[in-house]
Coordinates of C-alpha atoms in Angstrom, one line a residue:
M1 CA 130.5 -2.2 126.6
Y2 CA 127.2 -4.0 127.0
K3 CA 125.1 -2.9 129.9
P4 CA 122.3 -5.2 131.1
V5 CA 118.8 -3.8 131.2
L6 CA 118.1 -5.3 134.7
T7 CA 120.7 -5.9 137.4
I8 CA 120.6 -7.7 140.8
R9 CA 120.5 -4.3 142.5
D10 CA 117.5 -3.4 140.4
F11 CA 115.6 -6.6 141.6
R12 CA 116.5 -5.8 145.2
K13 CA 115.1 -2.3 144.8
L14 CA 112.0 -3.8 143.3
E15 CA 111.6 -6.1 146.3
S16 CA 112.1 -3.2 148.7
G17 CA 109.7 -1.0 146.7
T18 CA 112.3 1.9 146.9
D19 CA 112.7 2.4 143.1
T20 CA 110.5 4.4 140.8
W21 CA 111.8 3.5 137.4
L22 CA 109.2 0.8 136.8
P23 CA 106.6 3.2 135.3
S24 CA 109.3 4.4 133.0
L25 CA 110.1 0.9 131.9
E26 CA 106.4 0.3 131.3
K27 CA 106.2 3.4 129.0
E28 CA 109.2 2.2 127.1
M29 CA 107.6 -1.2 126.6
E30 CA 104.4 0.4 125.4
L31 CA 106.3 2.5 122.9
F32 CA 108.2 -0.6 121.7
T33 CA 105.0 -2.6 121.4
T34 CA 103.3 0.2 119.4
A35 CA 106.3 0.6 117.1
L36 CA 106.4 -3.2 116.6
L37 CA 102.7 -3.4 115.8
G38 CA 103.0 -0.4 113.4
A39 CA 105.9 -2.1 111.6
L40 CA 103.9 -5.3 111.3
V41 CA 100.9 -3.5 109.9
L42 CA 103.1 -1.8 107.3
V43 CA 104.8 -5.0 106.3
L44 CA 101.5 -6.9 106.0
F45 CA 100.1 -4.0 103.9
W46 CA 103.2 -4.1 101.7
I47 CA 102.9 -7.9 101.2
F48 CA 99.2 -7.7 100.1
R49 CA 100.2 -4.7 97.9
V50 CA 102.9 -6.7 96.2
K51 CA 100.7 -9.8 95.9
D52 CA 98.2 -7.6 94.0
N53 CA 100.8 -7.4 91.2
S54 CA 99.6 -10.6 89.4
K55 CA 98.4 -8.9 86.3
L56 CA 101.1 -6.1 86.3
P57 CA 104.3 -6.4 84.3
P58 CA 107.2 -8.2 86.1
G59 CA 109.9 -6.2 87.9
P60 CA 112.7 -6.3 90.5
L61 CA 112.1 -7.2 94.1
A62 CA 111.0 -4.2 96.1
L63 CA 111.7 -3.6 99.8
P64 CA 109.0 -2.6 102.2
I65 CA 108.3 1.2 102.3
V66 CA 111.4 2.2 100.3
G67 CA 110.7 0.0 97.3
N68 CA 113.5 0.1 94.7
L69 CA 114.9 3.4 96.0
P70 CA 118.1 1.8 97.5
F71 CA 119.2 1.1 93.9
L72 CA 119.3 4.8 93.1
D73 CA 122.2 7.2 93.6
K74 CA 120.9 9.8 96.1
N75 CA 123.1 12.5 94.6
A76 CA 121.7 11.9 91.0
P77 CA 118.3 10.3 91.4
Y78 CA 117.1 11.1 87.8
K79 CA 120.2 9.9 86.1
S80 CA 120.5 6.7 88.3
M81 CA 116.8 6.0 87.8
M82 CA 117.3 6.0 84.1
E83 CA 120.4 3.8 84.3
V84 CA 118.7 1.4 86.7
S85 CA 115.6 1.2 84.5
L86 CA 117.8 0.4 81.4
N87 CA 119.6 -2.3 83.3
F88 CA 116.5 -3.9 84.7
S89 CA 114.9 -3.9 81.3
K90 CA 117.5 -6.4 80.1
T91 CA 116.1 -8.9 82.7
Y92 CA 112.4 -8.0 82.8
G93 CA 111.8 -6.6 79.4
P94 CA 110.7 -3.1 78.1
V95 CA 107.6 -3.0 80.2
M96 CA 108.2 -3.6 84.0
T97 CA 106.9 -2.6 87.4
M98 CA 109.1 -0.7 89.9
Y99 CA 108.4 0.9 93.3
L100 CA 109.5 4.4 94.1
G101 CA 108.9 4.3 97.8
W102 CA 105.1 3.5 98.2
Q103 CA 104.4 4.5 94.6
R104 CA 104.0 1.6 92.2
A105 CA 104.9 2.6 88.6
V106 CA 105.0 0.9 85.3
V107 CA 108.2 1.8 83.5
L108 CA 108.4 1.8 79.7
V109 CA 111.9 1.4 78.1
G110 CA 112.7 1.5 74.4
Y111 CA 111.2 3.3 71.3
D112 CA 108.6 0.6 70.5
A113 CA 107.1 0.4 74.0
V114 CA 107.0 4.2 74.5
K115 CA 105.5 4.9 71.0
E116 CA 102.9 2.1 71.5
A117 CA 101.8 3.6 74.8
L118 CA 102.0 7.4 74.2
V119 CA 101.1 7.5 70.5
D120 CA 99.2 4.3 69.5
Q121 CA 97.3 4.3 72.8
G122 CA 97.9 7.9 73.6
E123 CA 94.3 8.7 74.7
D124 CA 94.5 5.9 77.3
F125 CA 97.8 7.1 78.8
S126 CA 97.1 10.9 78.5
G127 CA 96.6 11.4 82.2
R128 CA 99.2 13.4 84.2
A129 CA 100.3 11.7 87.4
P130 CA 100.6 14.0 90.4
V131 CA 104.2 15.0 91.0
H132 CA 103.7 16.1 94.6
F133 CA 106.5 18.7 94.6
L134 CA 105.1 20.4 91.5
Y135 CA 101.5 20.0 92.9
K136 CA 102.4 21.7 96.1
A137 CA 104.1 24.6 94.3
T138 CA 101.2 25.2 91.9
R139 CA 98.4 24.0 94.3
G140 CA 97.3 21.6 91.5
Y141 CA 96.4 24.4 89.1
G142 CA 97.8 25.3 85.6
V143 CA 98.2 23.4 82.4
G144 CA 101.4 21.5 83.5
I145 CA 100.1 18.7 85.7
S146 CA 96.3 19.0 85.4
N147 CA 93.9 16.4 83.9
G148 CA 90.5 16.1 82.5
E149 CA 88.4 19.2 81.5
R150 CA 90.9 21.6 83.1
W151 CA 93.8 20.2 81.0
R152 CA 91.7 20.3 77.8
Q153 CA 90.5 23.9 78.3
L154 CA 93.9 25.3 79.3
R155 CA 96.0 23.4 76.7
R156 CA 93.7 24.4 73.8
F157 CA 93.7 28.0 75.0
T158 CA 97.4 28.2 75.6
L159 CA 98.4 26.7 72.3
S160 CA 96.1 28.8 70.2
T161 CA 96.9 32.1 72.1
L162 CA 100.7 31.6 71.8
R163 CA 100.3 30.9 68.1
D164 CA 98.2 34.1 67.7
F165 CA 100.9 36.1 69.3
G166 CA 103.6 34.8 67.0
M167 CA 105.0 31.6 68.5
G168 CA 106.8 29.8 65.6
R169 CA 106.2 32.7 63.2
K170 CA 107.8 36.0 62.2
P171 CA 106.9 38.0 65.3
M172 CA 108.7 35.4 67.4
D173 CA 111.8 35.8 65.1
M174 CA 111.8 39.5 65.8
W175 CA 111.7 39.0 69.6
I176 CA 114.5 36.4 69.4
Q177 CA 116.6 38.7 67.2
E178 CA 116.1 41.6 69.6
E179 CA 117.1 39.6 72.7
S180 CA 120.1 38.1 70.8
K181 CA 121.4 41.6 70.2
H182 CA 121.1 42.5 73.9
M183 CA 122.9 39.2 74.8
I184 CA 125.7 39.9 72.3
A185 CA 126.1 43.4 73.5
H186 CA 126.4 42.2 77.1
I187 CA 129.0 39.5 76.1
N188 CA 131.1 42.2 74.2
T189 CA 131.3 44.2 77.4
L190 CA 133.3 41.3 79.0
K191 CA 136.1 42.0 76.5
G192 CA 137.0 38.3 75.9
K193 CA 137.2 37.4 79.6
P194 CA 136.0 33.9 80.6
F195 CA 132.4 33.8 81.9
D196 CA 129.6 31.5 82.9
P197 CA 126.8 31.9 80.2
T198 CA 124.1 30.2 82.4
F199 CA 122.4 33.4 83.7
I200 CA 122.9 35.4 80.5
L201 CA 121.2 32.7 78.5
S202 CA 118.4 32.4 81.0
K203 CA 117.7 36.2 80.8
T204 CA 117.7 36.1 77.0
V205 CA 115.3 33.1 76.7
S206 CA 113.1 34.3 79.6
N207 CA 112.7 37.8 78.0
V208 CA 111.4 36.2 74.8
I209 CA 108.7 34.4 76.9
C210 CA 108.0 37.7 78.7
C211 CA 107.2 39.3 75.3
L212 CA 104.5 36.6 74.8
V213 CA 103.1 36.6 78.4
F214 CA 103.6 40.3 79.6
S215 CA 104.2 42.1 76.3
E216 CA 107.3 43.6 77.7
R217 CA 111.0 42.8 78.2
F218 CA 113.0 43.4 81.4
R219 CA 116.4 45.1 81.6
S220 CA 119.3 43.0 82.5
E221 CA 119.8 44.9 85.7
D222 CA 116.2 44.7 86.9
T223 CA 116.6 43.2 90.4
Q224 CA 113.0 41.9 90.5
F225 CA 113.4 40.1 87.2
L226 CA 116.7 38.7 88.2
R227 CA 115.2 37.4 91.5
Q228 CA 112.4 35.6 89.6
L229 CA 115.0 33.9 87.3
Q230 CA 117.1 32.9 90.3
I231 CA 114.1 31.3 92.0
L232 CA 112.9 29.5 88.8
N233 CA 116.4 28.1 88.3
K234 CA 116.5 26.8 91.9
F235 CA 113.0 25.4 91.6
I236 CA 113.8 23.4 88.4
K237 CA 117.1 22.0 89.9
F238 CA 115.6 21.4 93.4
N239 CA 113.0 19.0 91.9
S240 CA 115.8 16.6 91.0
T241 CA 117.6 16.9 94.3
P242 CA 117.3 14.2 97.0
F243 CA 115.0 16.5 99.0
G244 CA 112.8 17.3 96.0
Q245 CA 112.5 13.6 95.0
F246 CA 111.9 12.5 98.6
Y247 CA 109.1 15.0 98.8
S248 CA 107.5 13.7 95.7
I249 CA 107.6 10.2 97.1
F250 CA 106.7 10.8 100.7
P251 CA 104.9 14.2 100.8
W252 CA 102.8 13.3 103.8
L253 CA 106.0 12.8 105.8
M254 CA 108.1 15.7 104.4
D255 CA 105.4 18.3 105.2
H256 CA 106.1 17.7 108.9
L257 CA 109.9 17.5 108.7
P258 CA 112.3 20.5 108.5
G259 CA 114.3 21.0 105.4
P260 CA 115.1 23.2 102.4
H261 CA 111.8 22.3 100.7
H262 CA 109.9 24.7 103.0
T263 CA 112.3 27.5 101.9
M264 CA 111.7 26.6 98.3
F265 CA 108.0 26.8 98.6
A266 CA 108.3 30.1 100.3
E267 CA 110.4 31.4 97.4
V268 CA 107.8 30.1 94.9
D269 CA 105.3 32.3 96.7
E270 CA 107.6 35.3 95.8
V271 CA 107.1 34.4 92.1
R272 CA 103.4 34.2 92.8
A273 CA 103.4 37.7 94.2
F274 CA 105.4 39.0 91.3
N275 CA 103.0 37.5 88.8
R276 CA 100.0 38.8 90.8
K277 CA 101.4 42.3 90.5
K278 CA 101.8 42.0 86.8
I279 CA 98.3 40.5 86.4
E280 CA 96.8 43.4 88.5
E281 CA 98.6 45.9 86.2
H282 CA 97.0 44.2 83.2
M283 CA 93.6 44.3 84.8
K284 CA 93.8 48.1 85.2
T285 CA 94.8 48.7 81.6
L286 CA 92.8 45.9 79.9
D287 CA 91.2 46.7 76.6
P288 CA 89.0 43.7 75.6
S289 CA 89.0 44.8 72.0
S290 CA 92.8 44.9 71.7
P291 CA 94.5 42.2 73.8
R292 CA 98.3 42.7 74.1
D293 CA 99.5 39.3 75.3
F294 CA 98.7 36.0 76.9
I295 CA 97.5 37.5 80.2
D296 CA 95.1 39.9 78.5
C297 CA 93.6 37.0 76.5
F298 CA 93.2 35.0 79.7
L299 CA 91.6 37.9 81.6
I300 CA 89.1 38.4 78.7
R301 CA 88.1 34.7 79.0
M302 CA 87.8 35.0 82.7
H303 CA 85.0 37.6 82.2
Q304 CA 83.0 35.4 79.8
K305 CA 80.0 33.9 81.5
D306 CA 79.0 31.4 78.8
N307 CA 80.7 28.4 80.4
P308 CA 79.6 27.5 84.0
H309 CA 82.4 25.0 84.2
S310 CA 85.1 27.4 83.0
E311 CA 88.7 26.8 84.2
F312 CA 89.6 30.4 83.5
H313 CA 90.3 31.9 87.0
F314 CA 93.2 33.5 88.8
E315 CA 94.8 30.3 90.2
N316 CA 95.0 28.7 86.7
L317 CA 96.3 31.9 85.2
W318 CA 99.2 32.3 87.6
S319 CA 100.1 28.6 87.6
T320 CA 100.0 28.5 83.8
V321 CA 102.3 31.5 83.6
L322 CA 104.7 29.7 86.0
N323 CA 104.5 26.6 83.8
L324 CA 105.4 28.6 80.7
F325 CA 108.4 30.2 82.3
A326 CA 109.7 27.1 84.2
A327 CA 109.4 24.8 81.2
G328 CA 110.5 27.2 78.5
T329 CA 113.4 29.0 80.2
E330 CA 115.4 26.2 81.7
T331 CA 115.0 23.7 78.8
T332 CA 115.9 26.2 76.1
S333 CA 118.8 27.9 77.9
S334 CA 120.3 24.5 79.0
T335 CA 120.2 23.3 75.4
I336 CA 121.9 26.4 74.1
R337 CA 124.5 26.2 76.9
F338 CA 125.3 22.5 76.0
A339 CA 125.5 23.5 72.3
L340 CA 128.1 26.2 73.1
S341 CA 130.1 23.6 75.2
A342 CA 130.0 21.1 72.3
L343 CA 131.2 23.6 69.7
I344 CA 134.1 24.6 72.0
K345 CA 135.0 21.0 72.3
Y346 CA 134.7 20.4 68.5
P347 CA 136.1 23.5 66.8
D348 CA 136.0 21.7 63.4
I349 CA 132.2 21.5 63.6
Q350 CA 132.1 25.2 64.7
K351 CA 134.2 26.1 61.6
K352 CA 132.0 24.2 59.2
M353 CA 128.9 25.8 60.6
Q354 CA 130.4 29.3 60.2
E355 CA 131.4 28.4 56.6
E356 CA 127.8 27.5 55.8
I357 CA 126.3 30.6 57.6
D358 CA 128.5 33.3 56.0
P359 CA 127.3 33.0 52.4
V360 CA 123.7 32.7 53.4
I361 CA 123.4 35.3 56.2
G362 CA 126.6 37.2 56.1
Q363 CA 127.7 39.6 58.8
E364 CA 125.1 42.3 58.4
R365 CA 121.8 40.7 59.6
S366 CA 120.5 38.2 62.1
P367 CA 119.3 34.7 61.2
N368 CA 115.6 33.9 61.0
M369 CA 113.6 30.7 60.6
D370 CA 113.4 31.2 56.8
D371 CA 117.2 30.6 56.7
R372 CA 116.8 27.1 58.1
K373 CA 116.2 25.4 54.8
S374 CA 119.4 26.9 53.4
L375 CA 121.5 25.7 56.4
P376 CA 121.2 21.9 56.4
F377 CA 124.4 21.3 58.3
C378 CA 123.6 23.8 61.1
D379 CA 120.1 22.3 61.3
A380 CA 121.6 18.8 61.6
V381 CA 124.0 20.0 64.4
I382 CA 121.1 21.5 66.4
H383 CA 119.2 18.2 66.1
E384 CA 122.2 16.2 67.1
V385 CA 122.7 18.5 70.2
Q386 CA 119.1 17.9 71.2
R387 CA 119.6 14.1 70.8
F388 CA 122.9 14.0 72.6
I389 CA 122.2 16.3 75.5
D390 CA 119.7 13.9 77.1
L391 CA 118.0 16.9 78.6
V392 CA 114.9 15.1 79.9
P393 CA 115.7 11.4 80.2
F394 CA 112.3 10.8 81.8
S395 CA 109.0 12.1 80.7
L396 CA 106.8 13.6 83.4
P397 CA 104.9 10.6 84.7
H398 CA 101.6 9.7 83.0
Y399 CA 98.8 7.6 84.4
A400 CA 96.2 5.4 83.0
L401 CA 92.7 7.0 82.7
K402 CA 91.1 3.6 83.0
D403 CA 92.1 -0.1 83.4
I404 CA 94.2 -0.7 80.3
T405 CA 95.4 -3.9 78.6
F406 CA 98.9 -3.2 77.3
R407 CA 101.1 -6.0 75.8
G408 CA 99.2 -8.7 77.7
Y409 CA 99.4 -6.9 81.1
T410 CA 96.7 -5.1 83.0
I411 CA 97.6 -1.6 84.1
P412 CA 95.0 -0.3 86.7
K413 CA 93.4 3.1 86.5
V414 CA 95.5 6.0 87.9
K415 CA 98.6 3.8 88.0
H416 CA 101.8 5.8 87.4
V417 CA 103.4 5.2 84.0
C418 CA 107.0 6.4 83.5
P419 CA 108.4 6.5 79.9
V420 CA 112.2 6.4 79.6
L421 CA 113.1 8.8 76.8
K422 CA 116.8 7.8 76.8
L423 CA 117.1 5.2 74.0
P424 CA 120.7 4.0 73.8
N425 CA 119.8 1.1 71.5
M426 CA 118.5 3.2 68.7
I427 CA 120.4 2.7 65.4
L428 CA 121.0 6.1 63.9
D429 CA 121.9 7.0 60.3
K430 CA 125.6 8.0 60.5
H431 CA 124.9 10.7 57.9

């Protein structure tokens, strides 16, 4: 029932001077006026920000503060962002402007637009936009979300070092074969009972990365190792949850609000402590003339004094190690898990793959990369799984390193650029 703010009795009390609620009313009015002025400032700022879009690509109408977020499904922000972008592209074209909260982003949809930006003008769009959730977790260090000289030094070093230790070559085959044997042995202990392969696959893939980074593998029952995998799995998934996405859009607000993001950052610090322990063990046993793994090579570079602008220090080491595990473990294990699910659903494909494998590999040895050229159908199935899984529908956001002219539009420096990697209109060869 409606209750009036002021009544006749209140006025009588005012006249007699017997009531003390007037100061309270004045405070409420002050708060209301402050909130109203704040809202007006935000709306005016938003209007001027939107009017500044004259040279940007067209896009859907954005609401103040929240932008185009109301169009997204809060329970599946990444998936709905992809679907919304594809739908809007039918109206506004393959290059359009969208607002993710305050963040203004240029969204690229379709093979031609993505290729033109990231390949033909790749140098212009090579900047990595700050994903605030990842930035907070890594403190801005590491190869994953860095830019400029830091990115160039770490990327060049990481690629060359991983290749030196066998990535993509026979030593890598040996590690994969070894971990596969451990995985198969574990599955055999289940004696045909149903099981969730998620954690088993994560352990297998992560141990291959451990061989490159730590020059050791961890036992399946190692509680510290299992804890790191659990945290990394949560970390990857949390980034796509509503809380994770909201943090990346409004970090200045979320830092002061309670929520599971604070617990997540505390758990990431556990991973930092685990890596620090491993790095300290490497420092005690380091032989500069005989590096054993990625960490040894990084420590050797840390001690070189020939580059006063060197990016080789502890923060970049630990964060790059986190980047390698987070990016490598989850993507690879998820792809394998999806492949297993697809083969269960399509047993005829599974049968045809086995018929191709048996005469080439047999039952006595493990497959290796040299077998790939003799297994064209298996190779095609793997490629089709990677196409169909839609593992990463969006690339990590890029940004323009300078003011760029792209397809007749002007994209300002450090403006977010989000390429959609899901391309439903691609015409594929049915063979």
